Amino acid sequence: MAVHDECKLKFLELKAKRTFRYITYKIEEQQVMIDKIGGSDESYEDFTNSLPADECRYAVFDFDFTTDENCQKSKIFFIAWSPDTSKVRMKMVYASSKDRFKRELDGIQVELQATDPSEMSMDIIKSRAL
């Protein structure tokens, strides 16, 4: 599975410059490529709404939060979106190439696997960030 250079470049931009809130990736023709990019002003809800209901995606989301000690922090989540309604073959392709793709994105702090929106609710994101 090849990874398009643009995937890594945009991820580095998200990590270093914080110009984006999220990036979703899709696999097409044996290659991981960018699907959508969310601007820095977009919310977590905008991100979850951008994921297709019946197709797999990889995504990175830059989550800002405040700790109990009132410190501003942010963590970069890697989310493997694999809805139950997607095709079995597609789920297999995404599952088998996930680890290799994730290694290309240096700086991921939390990984999450989700098959429906409830598995990546804001409560779960917050609990995993702390």
PDB file of N, CA, C and O in Angstrom, residues 51-105:
ATOM      1  N   LEU A  51     -17.351  12.229   8.084  1.00  0.00           N
ATOM      2  CA  LEU A  51     -17.058  10.813   7.825  1.00  0.00           C
ATOM      3  C   LEU A  51     -18.250  10.145   7.154  1.00  0.00           C
ATOM      4  O   LEU A  51     -19.379  10.299   7.608  1.00  0.00           O
ATOM      5  N   PRO A  52     -18.014   9.392   6.083  1.00  0.00           N
ATOM      6  CA  PRO A  52     -19.131   8.726   5.394  1.00  0.00           C
ATOM      7  C   PRO A  52     -19.731   7.615   6.265  1.00  0.00           C
ATOM      8  O   PRO A  52     -19.014   6.951   7.011  1.00  0.00           O
ATOM      9  N   ALA A  53     -21.033   7.419   6.150  1.00  0.00           N
ATOM     10  CA  ALA A  53     -21.735   6.440   6.988  1.00  0.00           C
ATOM     11  C   ALA A  53     -21.446   5.003   6.592  1.00  0.00           C
ATOM     12  O   ALA A  53     -21.578   4.090   7.407  1.00  0.00           O
ATOM     13  N   ASP A  54     -21.032   4.777   5.336  1.00  0.00           N
ATOM     14  CA  ASP A  54     -20.866   3.396   4.877  1.00  0.00           C
ATOM     15  C   ASP A  54     -19.532   3.126   4.199  1.00  0.00           C
ATOM     16  O   ASP A  54     -19.399   2.200   3.416  1.00  0.00           O
ATOM     17  N   GLU A  55     -18.530   3.958   4.489  1.00  0.00           N
ATOM     18  CA  GLU A  55     -17.194   3.743   3.929  1.00  0.00           C
ATOM     19  C   GLU A  55     -16.151   3.938   5.014  1.00  0.00           C
ATOM     20  O   GLU A  55     -16.313   4.779   5.890  1.00  0.00           O
ATOM     21  N   CYS A  56     -15.074   3.163   4.932  1.00  0.00           N
ATOM     22  CA  CYS A  56     -13.980   3.284   5.900  1.00  0.00           C
ATOM     23  C   CYS A  56     -13.134   4.523   5.600  1.00  0.00           C
ATOM     24  O   CYS A  56     -13.053   4.963   4.452  1.00  0.00           O
ATOM     25  N   ARG A  57     -12.511   5.049   6.634  1.00  0.00           N
ATOM     26  CA  ARG A  57     -11.573   6.159   6.501  1.00  0.00           C
ATOM     27  C   ARG A  57     -10.555   6.072   7.631  1.00  0.00           C
ATOM     28  O   ARG A  57     -10.812   5.506   8.678  1.00  0.00           O
ATOM     29  N   TYR A  58      -9.396   6.672   7.390  1.00  0.00           N
ATOM     30  CA  TYR A  58      -8.457   6.971   8.468  1.00  0.00           C
ATOM     31  C   TYR A  58      -8.627   8.459   8.706  1.00  0.00           C
ATOM     32  O   TYR A  58      -8.936   9.209   7.777  1.00  0.00           O
ATOM     33  N   ALA A  59      -8.382   8.881   9.933  1.00  0.00           N
ATOM     34  CA  ALA A  59      -8.483  10.313  10.214  1.00  0.00           C
ATOM     35  C   ALA A  59      -7.525  10.692  11.326  1.00  0.00           C
ATOM     36  O   ALA A  59      -7.197   9.878  12.187  1.00  0.00           O
ATOM     37  N   VAL A  60      -7.068  11.943  11.272  1.00  0.00           N
ATOM     38  CA  VAL A  60      -6.338  12.516  12.399  1.00  0.00           C
ATOM     39  C   VAL A  60      -7.118  13.748  12.839  1.00  0.00           C
ATOM     40  O   VAL A  60      -7.650  14.492  12.015  1.00  0.00           O
ATOM     41  N   PHE A  61      -7.206  13.913  14.157  1.00  0.00           N
ATOM     42  CA  PHE A  61      -7.950  15.037  14.718  1.00  0.00           C
ATOM     43  C   PHE A  61      -7.109  15.662  15.809  1.00  0.00           C
ATOM     44  O   PHE A  61      -6.605  14.991  16.695  1.00  0.00           O
ATOM     45  N   ASP A  62      -6.934  16.981  15.731  1.00  0.00           N
ATOM     46  CA  ASP A  62      -6.171  17.734  16.722  1.00  0.00           C
ATOM     47  C   ASP A  62      -7.153  18.206  17.788  1.00  0.00           C
ATOM     48  O   ASP A  62      -7.962  19.098  17.547  1.00  0.00           O
ATOM     49  N   PHE A  63      -7.103  17.589  18.965  1.00  0.00           N
ATOM     50  CA  PHE A  63      -8.069  17.851  20.030  1.00  0.00           C
ATOM     51  C   PHE A  63      -7.478  18.776  21.092  1.00  0.00           C
ATOM     52  O   PHE A  63      -6.482  18.443  21.725  1.00  0.00           O
ATOM     53  N   ASP A  64      -8.076  19.951  21.258  1.00  0.00           N
ATOM     54  CA  ASP A  64      -7.666  20.896  22.298  1.00  0.00           C
ATOM     55  C   ASP A  64      -8.512  20.666  23.539  1.00  0.00           C
ATOM     56  O   ASP A  64      -9.721  20.475  23.435  1.00  0.00           O
ATOM     57  N   PHE A  65      -7.870  20.703  24.698  1.00  0.00           N
ATOM     58  CA  PHE A  65      -8.621  20.517  25.939  1.00  0.00           C
ATOM     59  C   PHE A  65      -7.903  21.208  27.095  1.00  0.00           C
ATOM     60  O   PHE A  65      -6.759  21.621  26.972  1.00  0.00           O
ATOM     61  N   THR A  66      -8.607  21.326  28.213  1.00  0.00           N
ATOM     62  CA  THR A  66      -8.059  21.921  29.422  1.00  0.00           C
ATOM     63  C   THR A  66      -8.004  20.845  30.492  1.00  0.00           C
ATOM     64  O   THR A  66      -9.000  20.170  30.748  1.00  0.00           O
ATOM     65  N   THR A  67      -6.844  20.691  31.119  1.00  0.00           N
ATOM     66  CA  THR A  67      -6.695  19.664  32.156  1.00  0.00           C
ATOM     67  C   THR A  67      -7.358  20.128  33.447  1.00  0.00           C
ATOM     68  O   THR A  67      -7.764  21.293  33.575  1.00  0.00           O
ATOM     69  N   ASP A  68      -7.423  19.209  34.429  1.00  0.00           N
ATOM     70  CA  ASP A  68      -7.985  19.556  35.735  1.00  0.00           C
ATOM     71  C   ASP A  68      -7.174  20.657  36.421  1.00  0.00           C
ATOM     72  O   ASP A  68      -7.697  21.396  37.248  1.00  0.00           O
ATOM     73  N   GLU A  69      -5.903  20.755  36.062  1.00  0.00           N
ATOM     74  CA  GLU A  69      -5.039  21.806  36.635  1.00  0.00           C
ATOM     75  C   GLU A  69      -5.140  23.110  35.843  1.00  0.00           C
ATOM     76  O   GLU A  69      -4.354  24.018  36.023  1.00  0.00           O
ATOM     77  N   ASN A  70      -6.110  23.174  34.926  1.00  0.00           N
ATOM     78  CA  ASN A  70      -6.375  24.358  34.111  1.00  0.00           C
ATOM     79  C   ASN A  70      -5.257  24.668  33.111  1.00  0.00           C
ATOM     80  O   ASN A  70      -4.972  25.828  32.831  1.00  0.00           O
ATOM     81  N   CYS A  71      -4.617  23.624  32.590  1.00  0.00           N
ATOM     82  CA  CYS A  71      -3.584  23.789  31.560  1.00  0.00           C
ATOM     83  C   CYS A  71      -4.203  23.523  30.192  1.00  0.00           C
ATOM     84  O   CYS A  71      -4.918  22.545  30.018  1.00  0.00           O
ATOM     85  N   GLN A  72      -3.879  24.370  29.224  1.00  0.00           N
ATOM     86  CA  GLN A  72      -4.321  24.149  27.843  1.00  0.00           C
ATOM     87  C   GLN A  72      -3.404  23.117  27.203  1.00  0.00           C
ATOM     88  O   GLN A  72      -2.187  23.272  27.235  1.00  0.00           O
ATOM     89  N   LYS A  73      -3.985  22.077  26.652  1.00  0.00           N
ATOM     90  CA  LYS A  73      -3.198  21.051  25.977  1.00  0.00           C
ATOM     91  C   LYS A  73      -3.891  20.651  24.688  1.00  0.00           C
ATOM     92  O   LYS A  73      -5.043  20.997  24.464  1.00  0.00           O
ATOM     93  N   SER A  74      -3.161  19.884  23.890  1.00  0.00           N
ATOM     94  CA  SER A  74      -3.777  19.324  22.688  1.00  0.00           C
ATOM     95  C   SER A  74      -3.140  17.970  22.425  1.00  0.00           C
ATOM     96  O   SER A  74      -1.980  17.743  22.749  1.00  0.00           O
ATOM     97  N   LYS A  75      -3.941  17.058  21.882  1.00  0.00           N
ATOM     98  CA  LYS A  75      -3.435  15.735  21.518  1.00  0.00           C
ATOM     99  C   LYS A  75      -3.916  15.415  20.120  1.00  0.00           C
ATOM    100  O   LYS A  75      -5.025  15.771  19.737  1.00  0.00           O
ATOM    101  N   ILE A  76      -3.065  14.715  19.380  1.00  0.00           N
ATOM    102  CA  ILE A  76      -3.436  14.315  18.033  1.00  0.00           C
ATOM    103  C   ILE A  76      -3.936  12.874  18.078  1.00  0.00           C
ATOM    104  O   ILE A  76      -3.213  11.970  18.485  1.00  0.00           O
ATOM    105  N   PHE A  77      -5.195  12.715  17.679  1.00  0.00           N
ATOM    106  CA  PHE A  77      -5.840  11.402  17.655  1.00  0.00           C
ATOM    107  C   PHE A  77      -5.737  10.811  16.255  1.00  0.00           C
ATOM    108  O   PHE A  77      -5.903  11.528  15.268  1.00  0.00           O
ATOM    109  N   PHE A  78      -5.488   9.515  16.207  1.00  0.00           N
ATOM    110  CA  PHE A  78      -5.595   8.770  14.954  1.00  0.00           C
ATOM    111  C   PHE A  78      -6.848   7.925  15.097  1.00  0.00           C
ATOM    112  O   PHE A  78      -6.962   7.137  16.042  1.00  0.00           O
ATOM    113  N   ILE A  79      -7.796   8.095  14.181  1.00  0.00           N
ATOM    114  CA  ILE A  79      -9.051   7.361  14.264  1.00  0.00           C
ATOM    115  C   ILE A  79      -9.198   6.475  13.031  1.00  0.00           C
ATOM    116  O   ILE A  79      -9.081   6.944  11.900  1.00  0.00           O
ATOM    117  N   ALA A  80      -9.395   5.199  13.285  1.00  0.00           N
ATOM    118  CA  ALA A  80      -9.665   4.247  12.203  1.00  0.00           C
ATOM    119  C   ALA A  80     -11.182   4.063  12.172  1.00  0.00           C
ATOM    120  O   ALA A  80     -11.755   3.431  13.048  1.00  0.00           O
ATOM    121  N   TRP A  81     -11.814   4.650  11.184  1.00  0.00           N
ATOM    122  CA  TRP A  81     -13.265   4.622  11.044  1.00  0.00           C
ATOM    123  C   TRP A  81     -13.630   3.459  10.135  1.00  0.00           C
ATOM    124  O   TRP A  81     -13.244   3.429   8.972  1.00  0.00           O
ATOM    125  N   SER A  82     -14.356   2.500  10.681  1.00  0.00           N
ATOM    126  CA  SER A  82     -14.712   1.297   9.925  1.00  0.00           C
ATOM    127  C   SER A  82     -16.158   0.916  10.256  1.00  0.00           C
ATOM    128  O   SER A  82     -16.397   0.012  11.052  1.00  0.00           O
ATOM    129  N   PRO A  83     -17.118   1.632   9.667  1.00  0.00           N
ATOM    130  CA  PRO A  83     -18.524   1.378  10.027  1.00  0.00           C
ATOM    131  C   PRO A  83     -18.979  -0.026   9.652  1.00  0.00           C
ATOM    132  O   PRO A  83     -18.511  -0.610   8.682  1.00  0.00           O
ATOM    133  N   ASP A  84     -19.889  -0.551  10.468  1.00  0.00           N
ATOM    134  CA  ASP A  84     -20.418  -1.902  10.230  1.00  0.00           C
ATOM    135  C   ASP A  84     -21.046  -2.045   8.847  1.00  0.00           C
ATOM    136  O   ASP A  84     -21.083  -3.129   8.284  1.00  0.00           O
ATOM    137  N   THR A  85     -21.563  -0.937   8.307  1.00  0.00           N
ATOM    138  CA  THR A  85     -22.260  -0.980   7.021  1.00  0.00           C
ATOM    139  C   THR A  85     -21.319  -0.958   5.814  1.00  0.00           C
ATOM    140  O   THR A  85     -21.784  -1.089   4.681  1.00  0.00           O
ATOM    141  N   SER A  86     -20.015  -0.780   6.043  1.00  0.00           N
ATOM    142  CA  SER A  86     -19.095  -0.763   4.899  1.00  0.00           C
ATOM    143  C   SER A  86     -18.836  -2.193   4.413  1.00  0.00           C
ATOM    144  O   SER A  86     -19.062  -3.161   5.129  1.00  0.00           O
ATOM    145  N   LYS A  87     -18.330  -2.305   3.195  1.00  0.00           N
ATOM    146  CA  LYS A  87     -18.091  -3.614   2.584  1.00  0.00           C
ATOM    147  C   LYS A  87     -16.976  -4.354   3.329  1.00  0.00           C
ATOM    148  O   LYS A  87     -16.003  -3.752   3.768  1.00  0.00           O
ATOM    149  N   VAL A  88     -17.117  -5.664   3.424  1.00  0.00           N
ATOM    150  CA  VAL A  88     -16.142  -6.496   4.142  1.00  0.00           C
ATOM    151  C   VAL A  88     -14.743  -6.330   3.548  1.00  0.00           C
ATOM    152  O   VAL A  88     -13.767  -6.167   4.272  1.00  0.00           O
ATOM    153  N   ARG A  89     -14.660  -6.351   2.228  1.00  0.00           N
ATOM    154  CA  ARG A  89     -13.353  -6.202   1.577  1.00  0.00           C
ATOM    155  C   ARG A  89     -12.698  -4.874   1.955  1.00  0.00           C
ATOM    156  O   ARG A  89     -11.504  -4.821   2.229  1.00  0.00           O
ATOM    157  N   MET A  90     -13.499  -3.804   1.968  1.00  0.00           N
ATOM    158  CA  MET A  90     -12.962  -2.490   2.322  1.00  0.00           C
ATOM    159  C   MET A  90     -12.439  -2.503   3.765  1.00  0.00           C
ATOM    160  O   MET A  90     -11.353  -1.993   4.043  1.00  0.00           O
ATOM    161  N   LYS A  91     -13.199  -3.111   4.676  1.00  0.00           N
ATOM    162  CA  LYS A  91     -12.759  -3.187   6.081  1.00  0.00           C
ATOM    163  C   LYS A  91     -11.436  -3.939   6.186  1.00  0.00           C
ATOM    164  O   LYS A  91     -10.559  -3.543   6.955  1.00  0.00           O
ATOM    165  N   MET A  92     -11.301  -5.008   5.415  1.00  0.00           N
ATOM    166  CA  MET A  92     -10.061  -5.800   5.442  1.00  0.00           C
ATOM    167  C   MET A  92      -8.871  -4.988   4.929  1.00  0.00           C
ATOM    168  O   MET A  92      -7.790  -5.021   5.514  1.00  0.00           O
ATOM    169  N   VAL A  93      -9.067  -4.252   3.854  1.00  0.00           N
ATOM    170  CA  VAL A  93      -7.979  -3.445   3.281  1.00  0.00           C
ATOM    171  C   VAL A  93      -7.532  -2.377   4.284  1.00  0.00           C
ATOM    172  O   VAL A  93      -6.337  -2.195   4.523  1.00  0.00           O
ATOM    173  N   TYR A  94      -8.494  -1.695   4.887  1.00  0.00           N
ATOM    174  CA  TYR A  94      -8.153  -0.654   5.863  1.00  0.00           C
ATOM    175  C   TYR A  94      -7.479  -1.246   7.103  1.00  0.00           C
ATOM    176  O   TYR A  94      -6.498  -0.706   7.600  1.00  0.00           O
ATOM    177  N   ALA A  95      -8.003  -2.372   7.589  1.00  0.00           N
ATOM    178  CA  ALA A  95      -7.426  -2.999   8.786  1.00  0.00           C
ATOM    179  C   ALA A  95      -5.997  -3.471   8.534  1.00  0.00           C
ATOM    180  O   ALA A  95      -5.124  -3.301   9.384  1.00  0.00           O
ATOM    181  N   SER A  96      -5.756  -4.040   7.352  1.00  0.00           N
ATOM    182  CA  SER A  96      -4.433  -4.603   7.073  1.00  0.00           C
ATOM    183  C   SER A  96      -3.378  -3.537   6.800  1.00  0.00           C
ATOM    184  O   SER A  96      -2.195  -3.787   6.973  1.00  0.00           O
ATOM    185  N   SER A  97      -3.776  -2.340   6.398  1.00  0.00           N
ATOM    186  CA  SER A  97      -2.778  -1.308   6.089  1.00  0.00           C
ATOM    187  C   SER A  97      -2.697  -0.220   7.153  1.00  0.00           C
ATOM    188  O   SER A  97      -1.880   0.689   7.057  1.00  0.00           O
ATOM    189  N   LYS A  98      -3.509  -0.329   8.203  1.00  0.00           N
ATOM    190  CA  LYS A  98      -3.572   0.721   9.228  1.00  0.00           C
ATOM    191  C   LYS A  98      -2.232   0.976   9.915  1.00  0.00           C
ATOM    192  O   LYS A  98      -1.778   2.117  10.000  1.00  0.00           O
ATOM    193  N   ASP A  99      -1.585  -0.080  10.411  1.00  0.00           N
ATOM    194  CA  ASP A  99      -0.351   0.113  11.169  1.00  0.00           C
ATOM    195  C   ASP A  99       0.754   0.723  10.324  1.00  0.00           C
ATOM    196  O   ASP A  99       1.479   1.609  10.784  1.00  0.00           O
ATOM    197  N   ARG A 100       0.854   0.274   9.091  1.00  0.00           N
ATOM    198  CA  ARG A 100       1.884   0.831   8.217  1.00  0.00           C
ATOM    199  C   ARG A 100       1.626   2.311   7.957  1.00  0.00           C
ATOM    200  O   ARG A 100       2.541   3.133   7.987  1.00  0.00           O
ATOM    201  N   PHE A 101       0.371   2.660   7.700  1.00  0.00           N
ATOM    202  CA  PHE A 101       0.043   4.061   7.443  1.00  0.00           C
ATOM    203  C   PHE A 101       0.288   4.907   8.691  1.00  0.00           C
ATOM    204  O   PHE A 101       0.849   5.991   8.612  1.00  0.00           O
ATOM    205  N   LYS A 102      -0.100   4.394   9.840  1.00  0.00           N
ATOM    206  CA  LYS A 102       0.066   5.141  11.088  1.00  0.00           C
ATOM    207  C   LYS A 102       1.540   5.431  11.361  1.00  0.00           C
ATOM    208  O   LYS A 102       1.881   6.499  11.871  1.00  0.00           O
ATOM    209  N   ARG A 103       2.422   4.496  11.018  1.00  0.00           N
ATOM    210  CA  ARG A 103       3.864   4.720  11.212  1.00  0.00           C
ATOM    211  C   ARG A 103       4.384   5.884  10.373  1.00  0.00           C
ATOM    212  O   ARG A 103       5.369   6.525  10.731  1.00  0.00           O
ATOM    213  N   GLU A 104       3.725   6.146   9.241  1.00  0.00           N
ATOM    214  CA  GLU A 104       4.148   7.259   8.379  1.00  0.00           C
ATOM    215  C   GLU A 104       3.862   8.614   9.029  1.00  0.00           C
ATOM    216  O   GLU A 104       4.477   9.611   8.689  1.00  0.00           O
ATOM    217  N   LEU A 105       2.894   8.648   9.933  1.00  0.00           N
ATOM    218  CA  LEU A 105       2.485   9.900  10.576  1.00  0.00           C
ATOM    219  C   LEU A 105       3.119   9.969  11.962  1.00  0.00           C
ATOM    220  O   LEU A 105       2.577   9.458  12.932  1.00  0.00           O
TER     221      LEU A 105
END
